[in-house]
Coordinates of C-alpha atoms and ligand atoms in Angstrom, one line a residue:
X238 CA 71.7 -38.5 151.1
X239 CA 74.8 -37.5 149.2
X240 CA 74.6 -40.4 147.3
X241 CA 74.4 -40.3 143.6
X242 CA 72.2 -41.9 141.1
X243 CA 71.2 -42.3 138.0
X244 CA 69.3 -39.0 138.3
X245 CA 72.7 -37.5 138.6
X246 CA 74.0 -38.7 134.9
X247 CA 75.4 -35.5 133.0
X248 CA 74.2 -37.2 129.6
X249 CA 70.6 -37.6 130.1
X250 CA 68.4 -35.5 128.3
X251 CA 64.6 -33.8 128.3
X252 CA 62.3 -34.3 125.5
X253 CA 61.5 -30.5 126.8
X254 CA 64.4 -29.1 124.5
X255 CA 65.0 -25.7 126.4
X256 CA 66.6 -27.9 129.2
X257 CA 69.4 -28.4 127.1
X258 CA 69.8 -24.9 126.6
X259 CA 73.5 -23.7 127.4
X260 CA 73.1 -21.2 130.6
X261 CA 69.5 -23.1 131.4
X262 CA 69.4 -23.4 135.2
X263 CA 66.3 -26.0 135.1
X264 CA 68.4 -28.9 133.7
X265 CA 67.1 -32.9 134.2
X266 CA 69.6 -33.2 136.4
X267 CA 67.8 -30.5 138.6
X268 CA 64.1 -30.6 139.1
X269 CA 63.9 -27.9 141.6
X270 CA 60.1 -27.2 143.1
X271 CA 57.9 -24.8 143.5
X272 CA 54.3 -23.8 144.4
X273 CA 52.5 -21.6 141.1
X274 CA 49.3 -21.2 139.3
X275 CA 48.6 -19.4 135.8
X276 CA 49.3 -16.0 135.7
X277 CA 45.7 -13.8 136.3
X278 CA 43.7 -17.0 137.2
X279 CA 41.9 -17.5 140.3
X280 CA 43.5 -21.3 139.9
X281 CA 44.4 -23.6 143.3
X282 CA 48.3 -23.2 144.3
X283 CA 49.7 -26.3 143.3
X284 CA 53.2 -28.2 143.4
X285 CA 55.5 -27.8 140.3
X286 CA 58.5 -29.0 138.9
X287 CA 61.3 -27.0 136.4
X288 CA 62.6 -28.2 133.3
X289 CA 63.9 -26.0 130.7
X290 CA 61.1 -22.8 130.5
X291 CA 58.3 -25.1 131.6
X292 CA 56.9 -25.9 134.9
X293 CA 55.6 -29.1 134.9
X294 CA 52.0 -29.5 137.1
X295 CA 52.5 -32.0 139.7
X296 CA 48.2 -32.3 139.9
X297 CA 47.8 -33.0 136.6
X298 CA 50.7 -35.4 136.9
X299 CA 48.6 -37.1 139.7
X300 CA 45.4 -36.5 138.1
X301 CA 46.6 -38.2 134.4
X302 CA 48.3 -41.0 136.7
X303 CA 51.9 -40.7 135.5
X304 CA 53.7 -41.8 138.1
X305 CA 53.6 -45.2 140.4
X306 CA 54.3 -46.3 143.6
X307 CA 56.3 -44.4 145.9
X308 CA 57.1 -41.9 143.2
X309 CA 52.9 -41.5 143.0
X310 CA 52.4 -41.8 147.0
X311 CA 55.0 -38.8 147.3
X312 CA 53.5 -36.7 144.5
X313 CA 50.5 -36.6 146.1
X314 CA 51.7 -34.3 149.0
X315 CA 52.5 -31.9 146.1
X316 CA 49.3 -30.9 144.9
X317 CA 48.6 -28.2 147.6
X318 CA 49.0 -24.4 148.1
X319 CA 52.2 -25.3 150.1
X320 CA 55.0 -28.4 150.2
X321 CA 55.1 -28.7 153.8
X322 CA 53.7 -32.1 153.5
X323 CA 56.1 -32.8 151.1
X324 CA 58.6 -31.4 153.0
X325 CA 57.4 -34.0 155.8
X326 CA 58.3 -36.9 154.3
X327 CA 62.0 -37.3 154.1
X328 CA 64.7 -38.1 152.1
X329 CA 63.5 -41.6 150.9
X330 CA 60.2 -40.0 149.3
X331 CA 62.1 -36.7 147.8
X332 CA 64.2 -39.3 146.0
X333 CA 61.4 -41.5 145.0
X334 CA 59.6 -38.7 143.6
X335 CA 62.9 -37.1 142.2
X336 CA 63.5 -40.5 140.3
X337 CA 60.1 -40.8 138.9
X338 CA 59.9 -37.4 137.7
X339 CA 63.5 -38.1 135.7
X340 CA 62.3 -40.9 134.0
X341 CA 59.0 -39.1 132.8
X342 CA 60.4 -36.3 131.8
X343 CA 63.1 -38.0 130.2
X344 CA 63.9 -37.8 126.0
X345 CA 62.1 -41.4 125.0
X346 CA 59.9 -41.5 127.7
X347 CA 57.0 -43.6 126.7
X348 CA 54.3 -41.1 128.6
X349 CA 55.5 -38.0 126.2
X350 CA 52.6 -36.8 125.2
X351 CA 50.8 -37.1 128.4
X352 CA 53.9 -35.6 130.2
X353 CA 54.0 -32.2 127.6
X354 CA 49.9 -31.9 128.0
X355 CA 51.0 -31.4 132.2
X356 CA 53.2 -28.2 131.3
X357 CA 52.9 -24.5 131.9
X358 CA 55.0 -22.3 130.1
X359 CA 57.2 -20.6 133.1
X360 CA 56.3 -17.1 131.3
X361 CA 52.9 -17.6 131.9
X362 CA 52.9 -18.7 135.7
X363 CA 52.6 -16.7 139.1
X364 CA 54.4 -18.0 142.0
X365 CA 53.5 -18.0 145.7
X366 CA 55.9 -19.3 148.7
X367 CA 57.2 -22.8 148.8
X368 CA 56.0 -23.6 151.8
X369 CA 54.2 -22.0 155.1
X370 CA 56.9 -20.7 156.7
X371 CA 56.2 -21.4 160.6
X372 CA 59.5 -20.0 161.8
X373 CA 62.4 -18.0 160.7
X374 CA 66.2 -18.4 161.7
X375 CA 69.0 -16.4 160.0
X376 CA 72.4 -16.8 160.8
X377 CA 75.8 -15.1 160.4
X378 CA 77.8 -17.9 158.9
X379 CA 80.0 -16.0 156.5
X380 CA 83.5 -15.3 158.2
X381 CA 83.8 -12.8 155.4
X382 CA 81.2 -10.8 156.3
X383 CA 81.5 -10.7 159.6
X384 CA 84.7 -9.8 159.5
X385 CA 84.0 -6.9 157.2
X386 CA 81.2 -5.7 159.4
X387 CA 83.1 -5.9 162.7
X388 CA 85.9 -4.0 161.3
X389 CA 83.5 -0.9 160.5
X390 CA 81.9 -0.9 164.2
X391 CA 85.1 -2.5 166.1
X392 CA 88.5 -1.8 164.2
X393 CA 91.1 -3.2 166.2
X394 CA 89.0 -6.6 166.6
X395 CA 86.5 -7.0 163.9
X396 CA 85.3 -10.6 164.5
X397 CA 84.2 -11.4 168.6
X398 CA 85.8 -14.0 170.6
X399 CA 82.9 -16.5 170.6
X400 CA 82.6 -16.5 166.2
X401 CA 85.1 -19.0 165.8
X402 CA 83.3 -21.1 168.2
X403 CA 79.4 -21.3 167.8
X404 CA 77.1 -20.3 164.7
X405 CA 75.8 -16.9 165.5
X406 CA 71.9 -16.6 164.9
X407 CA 69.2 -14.8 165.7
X408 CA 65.0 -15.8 165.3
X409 CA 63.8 -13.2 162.2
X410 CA 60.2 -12.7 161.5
X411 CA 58.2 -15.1 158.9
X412 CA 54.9 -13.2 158.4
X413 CA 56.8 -10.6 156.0
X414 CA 59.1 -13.2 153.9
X415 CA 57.9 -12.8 149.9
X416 CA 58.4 -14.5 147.0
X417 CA 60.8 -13.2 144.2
X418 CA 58.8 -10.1 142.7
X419 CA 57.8 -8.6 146.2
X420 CA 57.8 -4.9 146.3
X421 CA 58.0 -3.2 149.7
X422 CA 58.3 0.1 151.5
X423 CA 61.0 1.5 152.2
X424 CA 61.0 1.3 155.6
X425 CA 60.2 4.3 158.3
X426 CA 62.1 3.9 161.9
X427 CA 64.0 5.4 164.5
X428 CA 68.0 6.6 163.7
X429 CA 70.6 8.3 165.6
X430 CA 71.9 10.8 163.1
X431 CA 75.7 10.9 163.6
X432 CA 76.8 13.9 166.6
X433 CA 72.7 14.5 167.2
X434 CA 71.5 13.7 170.7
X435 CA 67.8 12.5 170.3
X436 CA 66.6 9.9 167.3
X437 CA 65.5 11.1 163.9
X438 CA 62.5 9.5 162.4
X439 CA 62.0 9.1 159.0
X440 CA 62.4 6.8 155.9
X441 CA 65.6 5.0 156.3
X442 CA 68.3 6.2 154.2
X443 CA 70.9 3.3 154.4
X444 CA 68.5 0.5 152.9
X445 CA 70.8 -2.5 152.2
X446 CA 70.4 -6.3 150.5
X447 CA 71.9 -9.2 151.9
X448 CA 73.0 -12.3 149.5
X449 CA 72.2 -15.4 151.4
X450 CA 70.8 -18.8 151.3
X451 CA 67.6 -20.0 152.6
X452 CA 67.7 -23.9 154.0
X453 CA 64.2 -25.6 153.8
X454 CA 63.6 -27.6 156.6
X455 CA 62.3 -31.3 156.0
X456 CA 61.0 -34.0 158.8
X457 CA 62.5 -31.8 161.9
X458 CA 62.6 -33.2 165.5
X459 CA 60.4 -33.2 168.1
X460 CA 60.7 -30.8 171.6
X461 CA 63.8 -32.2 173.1
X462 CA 65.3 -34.1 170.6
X463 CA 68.3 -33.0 168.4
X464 CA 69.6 -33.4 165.3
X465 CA 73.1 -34.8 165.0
X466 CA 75.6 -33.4 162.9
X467 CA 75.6 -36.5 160.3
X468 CA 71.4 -36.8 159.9
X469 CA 71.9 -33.0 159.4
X470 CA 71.3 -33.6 155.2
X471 CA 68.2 -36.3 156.0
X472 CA 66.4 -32.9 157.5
X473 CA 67.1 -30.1 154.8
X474 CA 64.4 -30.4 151.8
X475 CA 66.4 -28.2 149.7
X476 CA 68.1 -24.4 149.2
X477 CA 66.4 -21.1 147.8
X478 CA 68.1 -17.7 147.2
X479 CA 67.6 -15.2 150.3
X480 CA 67.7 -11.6 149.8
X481 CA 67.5 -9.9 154.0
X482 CA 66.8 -6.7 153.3
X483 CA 68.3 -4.4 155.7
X484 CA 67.8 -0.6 157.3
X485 CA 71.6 0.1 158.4
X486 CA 70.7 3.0 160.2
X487 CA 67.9 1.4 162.1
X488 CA 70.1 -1.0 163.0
X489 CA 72.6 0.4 164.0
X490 CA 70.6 2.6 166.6
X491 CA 68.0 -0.7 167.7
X492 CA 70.5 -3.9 167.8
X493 CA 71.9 -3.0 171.4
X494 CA 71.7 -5.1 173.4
X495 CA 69.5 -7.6 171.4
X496 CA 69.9 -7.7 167.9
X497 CA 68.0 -7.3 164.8
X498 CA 64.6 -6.1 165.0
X499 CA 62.8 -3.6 163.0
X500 CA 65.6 -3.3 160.6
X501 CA 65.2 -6.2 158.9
X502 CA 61.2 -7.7 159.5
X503 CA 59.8 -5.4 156.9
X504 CA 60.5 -7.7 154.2
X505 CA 62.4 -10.8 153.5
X506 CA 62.7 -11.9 149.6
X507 CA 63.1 -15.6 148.5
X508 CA 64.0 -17.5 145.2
X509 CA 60.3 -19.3 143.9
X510 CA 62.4 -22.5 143.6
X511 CA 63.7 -24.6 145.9
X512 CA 66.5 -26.8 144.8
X513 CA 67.0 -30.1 146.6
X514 CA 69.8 -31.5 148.1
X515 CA 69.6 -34.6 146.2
X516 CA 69.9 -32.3 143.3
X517 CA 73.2 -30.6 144.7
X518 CA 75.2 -33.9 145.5
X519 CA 77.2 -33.8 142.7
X520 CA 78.9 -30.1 144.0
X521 CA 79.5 -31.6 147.7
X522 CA 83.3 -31.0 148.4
X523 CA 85.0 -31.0 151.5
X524 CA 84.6 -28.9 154.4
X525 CA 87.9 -27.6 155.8
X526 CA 89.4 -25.1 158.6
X527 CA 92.4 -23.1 158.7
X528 CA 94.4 -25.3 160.7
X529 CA 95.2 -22.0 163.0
X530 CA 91.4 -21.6 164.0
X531 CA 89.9 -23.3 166.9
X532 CA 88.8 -26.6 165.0
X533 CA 85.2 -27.7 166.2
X534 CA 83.7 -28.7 168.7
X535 CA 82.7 -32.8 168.1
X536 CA 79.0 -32.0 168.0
X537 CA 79.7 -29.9 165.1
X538 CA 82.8 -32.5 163.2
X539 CA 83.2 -35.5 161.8
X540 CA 85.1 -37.4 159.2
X541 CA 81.9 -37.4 156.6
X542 CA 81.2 -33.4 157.5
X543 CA 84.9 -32.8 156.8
X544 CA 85.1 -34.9 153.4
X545 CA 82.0 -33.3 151.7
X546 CA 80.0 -30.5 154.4
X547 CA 80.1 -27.4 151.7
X548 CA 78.3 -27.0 148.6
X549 CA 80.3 -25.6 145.7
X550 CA 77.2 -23.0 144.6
X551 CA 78.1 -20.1 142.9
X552 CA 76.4 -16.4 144.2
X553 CA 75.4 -13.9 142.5
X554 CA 74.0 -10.1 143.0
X555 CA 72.8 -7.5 140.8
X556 CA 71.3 -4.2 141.1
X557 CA 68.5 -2.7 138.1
X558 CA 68.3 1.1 138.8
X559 CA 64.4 2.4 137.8
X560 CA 66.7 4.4 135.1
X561 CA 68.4 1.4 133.8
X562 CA 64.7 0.0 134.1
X563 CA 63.4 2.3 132.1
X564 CA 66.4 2.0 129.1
X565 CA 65.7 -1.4 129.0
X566 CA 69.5 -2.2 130.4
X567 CA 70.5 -5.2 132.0
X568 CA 71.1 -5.3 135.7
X569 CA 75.2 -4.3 136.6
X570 CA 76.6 -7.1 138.7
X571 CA 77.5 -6.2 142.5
X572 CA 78.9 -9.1 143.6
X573 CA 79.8 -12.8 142.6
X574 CA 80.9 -15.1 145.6
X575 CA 80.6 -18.7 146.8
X576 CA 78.8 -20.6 149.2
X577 CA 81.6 -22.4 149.7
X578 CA 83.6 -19.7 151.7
X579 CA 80.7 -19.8 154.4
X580 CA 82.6 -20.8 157.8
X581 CA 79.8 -22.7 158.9
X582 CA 77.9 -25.7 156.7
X583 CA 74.3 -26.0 156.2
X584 CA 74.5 -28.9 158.5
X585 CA 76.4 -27.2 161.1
X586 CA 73.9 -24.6 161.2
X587 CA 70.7 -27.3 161.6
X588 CA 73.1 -29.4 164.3
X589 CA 73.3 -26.3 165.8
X590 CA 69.9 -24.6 165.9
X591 CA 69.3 -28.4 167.5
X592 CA 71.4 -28.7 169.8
X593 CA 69.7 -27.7 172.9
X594 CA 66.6 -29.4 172.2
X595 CA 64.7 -26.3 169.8
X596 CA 62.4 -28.5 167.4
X597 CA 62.6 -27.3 163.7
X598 CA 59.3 -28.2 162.0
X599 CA 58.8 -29.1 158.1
X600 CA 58.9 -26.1 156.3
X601 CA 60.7 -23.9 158.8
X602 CA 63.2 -21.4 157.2
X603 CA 67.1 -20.9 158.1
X604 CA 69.1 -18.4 156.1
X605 CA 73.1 -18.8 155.8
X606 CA 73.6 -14.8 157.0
X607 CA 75.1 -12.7 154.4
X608 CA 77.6 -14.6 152.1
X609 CA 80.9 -12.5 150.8
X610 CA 84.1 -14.3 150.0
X611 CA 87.9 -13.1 150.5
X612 CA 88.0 -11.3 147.3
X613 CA 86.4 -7.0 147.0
X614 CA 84.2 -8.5 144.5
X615 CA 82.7 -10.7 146.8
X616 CA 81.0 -9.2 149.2
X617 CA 77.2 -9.4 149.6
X618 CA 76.3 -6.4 151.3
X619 CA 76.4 -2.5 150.1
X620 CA 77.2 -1.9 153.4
X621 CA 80.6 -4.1 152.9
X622 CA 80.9 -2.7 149.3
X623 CA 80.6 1.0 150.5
X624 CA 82.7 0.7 153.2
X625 CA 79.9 1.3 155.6
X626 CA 78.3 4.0 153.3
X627 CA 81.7 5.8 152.5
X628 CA 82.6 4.8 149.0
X629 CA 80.1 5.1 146.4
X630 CA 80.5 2.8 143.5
X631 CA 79.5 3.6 139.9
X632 CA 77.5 1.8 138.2
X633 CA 77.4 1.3 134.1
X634 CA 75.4 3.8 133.3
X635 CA 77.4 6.5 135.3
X636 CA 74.4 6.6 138.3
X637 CA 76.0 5.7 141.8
X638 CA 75.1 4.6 145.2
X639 CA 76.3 3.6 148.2
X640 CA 72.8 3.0 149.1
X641 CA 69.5 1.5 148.0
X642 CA 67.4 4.1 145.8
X643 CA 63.8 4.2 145.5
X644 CA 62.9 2.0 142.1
X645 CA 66.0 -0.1 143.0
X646 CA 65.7 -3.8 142.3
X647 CA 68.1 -6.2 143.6
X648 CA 68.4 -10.0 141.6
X649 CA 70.0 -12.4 143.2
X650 CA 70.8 -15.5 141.4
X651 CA 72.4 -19.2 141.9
X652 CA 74.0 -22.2 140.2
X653 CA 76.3 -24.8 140.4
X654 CA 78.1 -25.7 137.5
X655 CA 81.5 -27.5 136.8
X656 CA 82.8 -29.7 133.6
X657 CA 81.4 -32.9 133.4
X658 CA 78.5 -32.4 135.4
X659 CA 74.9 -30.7 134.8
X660 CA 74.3 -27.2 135.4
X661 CA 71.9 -26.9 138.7
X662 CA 71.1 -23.1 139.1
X663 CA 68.4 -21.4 141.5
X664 CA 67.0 -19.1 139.2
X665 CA 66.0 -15.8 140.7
X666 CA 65.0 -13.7 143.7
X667 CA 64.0 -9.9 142.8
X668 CA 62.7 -7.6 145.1
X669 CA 61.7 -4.2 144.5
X670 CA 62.2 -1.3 146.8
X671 CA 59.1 1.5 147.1
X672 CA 58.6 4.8 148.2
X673 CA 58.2 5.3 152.1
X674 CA 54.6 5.7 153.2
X675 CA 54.5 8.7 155.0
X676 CA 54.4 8.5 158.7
Ligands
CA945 CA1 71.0 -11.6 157.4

């Protein structure tokens, strides 16, 4: 899976200019998927591919018969309203197609003209969800965070015994998971204001983002089965940006005993692309652990895991006010981390979620949990960057919050970059947040 091939090459080019672009996230080297149609048509969903600002239309690409063999067989489970098929398949068909697609779209490519006729401007598309999303898992795999959180609730011993042992997780809620653009409610629940004695209810008034990453699952395992730590890669189609919105006052007053509930099903924002694995091969590096931490258990090790289980993927969040909207200034940066920092691997996480026997089915969603680094600057949570709602922050153009603001939009954006490798970025996931309906 980590293998790399010729789709990998940092000097191969697109006859579709923009992917040369400097900054362009949808490089050759990427080809990340998604499911659109034209913007204000009554079109089919189909399967798309980026390159540059285009997307390019994996049923015309069927339909004009640019693509053979495998590469053709595996494009064909791309030209429905969702890629679970797709997803289905495995690793030997997302690389067949992944190859075919490089060559076609490739500067000199002898099926040009044919290839430009199967392109849709990116400006001019609407995008739905990758995939039907049968079930939802988010986890907790960022030591940062939890860390950061524990110490507002538990000071003397922020992190619980059992974190450095096992992937914490809980099952979220699929039905309510949008594509970037989704606008939601803010959402109305139950609270304990602080030194009252009954519950308030009302519009929540510590609305929070979480910067994670979503894991697409691919061929899964039956009831009963389990998916060891080493075929972990064989069953993840590819990552997305994750934004778990989050009431911190509903939670607080609903987790105990059993966690997340109404705090955070309201609404769950994803990127429209997923980048693949294959895609991300290049930024493998090696998975490590503080040699004073409880090392892991061998269901969750081995020598491969440890020599290239984390993704080097830069994190990014930002905030757009309704006034900054409205000025026509850019979003103001709230945090920049890495997904390398998480304590637990993608693979680790699927292993995990396997272990006992749970089937994962293709197109099942796992998020990572809410990603912050070591650094202040790197902490993917207002609840982290406010201390718990304590320190407002300022923000450019002199507004502040320490909480989410009606008309707030949160970005969240991706990419993997280095010298001497191709750019592979994630694009976007932008959810807005709307009034409360009225109870
Ligand atoms: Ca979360």
């Amino acid at each position: 899976m980590s293998a790399r091939n010729e789709t990998h090459d940092p000097a191969l080019t697109s006859f579709v200019a923009s992917a040369q672009s400097p900054g362009c996230d949808f490089t050759l080297q990427n080809l990340p998927f998604a499911i659109f149609r034209r913007k204000g048509t009554k079109e089919p969903w189909r399967g798309g591919v980026a390159i540059g600002d285009q997307v390019l239309d994996l049923a015309a690409v069927c339909k004009r018969d640019l693509l053979a063999g495998a590469s053709r067989e595996a494009a064909e489970h791309c030209t429905g309203a969702g890629l679970n098929a797709f997803m289905a398949l495995g690793p030997q068909a997302w690389s067949a197609l992944r190859l075919g697609l490089s060559r076609l779209l490739r500067t000199g490519t002898r099926n040009m003209a044919e290839a430009r006729a199967c392109l849709v401007p990116m400006a001019h598309v609407d995008y739905a969800l990758p995939a039907r999303i049968g079930d939802y898992t988010d986890f907790y795999a960022s030591i940062h965070h939890a860390t950061n959180v524990g110490r507002l609730f538990r000071p003397d011993q922020p992190l619980l015994p059992n974190y450095k042992w096992v992937p914490i997780g809980y099952h979220g809620r699929s039905s309510s998971i949008g594509v970037s653009g989704q606008h939601f409610a803010r959402p109305v629940g139950q609270r304990m204001p602080r030194g009252a004695s009954r519950p308030a209810v009302g519009p929540s008034e510590r609305l929070d983002y979480e910067l994670e990453v979503g894991i697409f699952v691919g061929p899964g395992n039956v009831p009963g089965s389990r998916i060891a730590l080493d075929d972990a890669a064989q069953h993840v189609f590819g990552l997305c940006l994750l934004n778990d919105w989050s009431a911190r006052d509903i939670q607080a007053w609903e987790n105990q005993p059993l966690g997340p509930f109404l705090s955070k099903n309201f609404a769950t924002t994803i990127s429209p692309w997923v980048v693949t694995l294959e895609a991300l091969a290049p930024y493998r590096t090696p998975w490590t652990r503080d040699a004073a931490d409880p090392q892991p258990l061998p269901y969750l090790d081995s020598e491969r895991h440890r020599g290239e289980g984390a993704l080097d993927i830069q994190l990014e969040a930002l905030l757009q006010t309704q006034r900054m909207r409205e000025a026509d200034a850019p979003a103001a940066r709230l945090a920049l981390t890495n997904l390398r920092y998480s304590y637990w691997s993608i693979e680790q996480l699927v292993a995990h979620h396997t272990m006992n026997g749970c089937n994962l089915e293709p197109g099942d969603l796992l998020g990572t949990g809410t990603q912050s680094g070591p650094g202040e600057d790197q902490v993917g949570s207002l609840l982290e960057l406010t201390r718990g709602g304590k320190q407002p922050f300022a923000l450019p153009d002199g507004e502040t919050r320490t909480f989410l603001q009606d008309g707030d939009a949160v970005v969240l954006r991706a990419y993997a970059d280095a010298p001497g490798k191709a750019r592979v970025g994630f694009g976007e996931a932008a959810g807005q947040v709307m009034p409360a309906r009225p109870l």
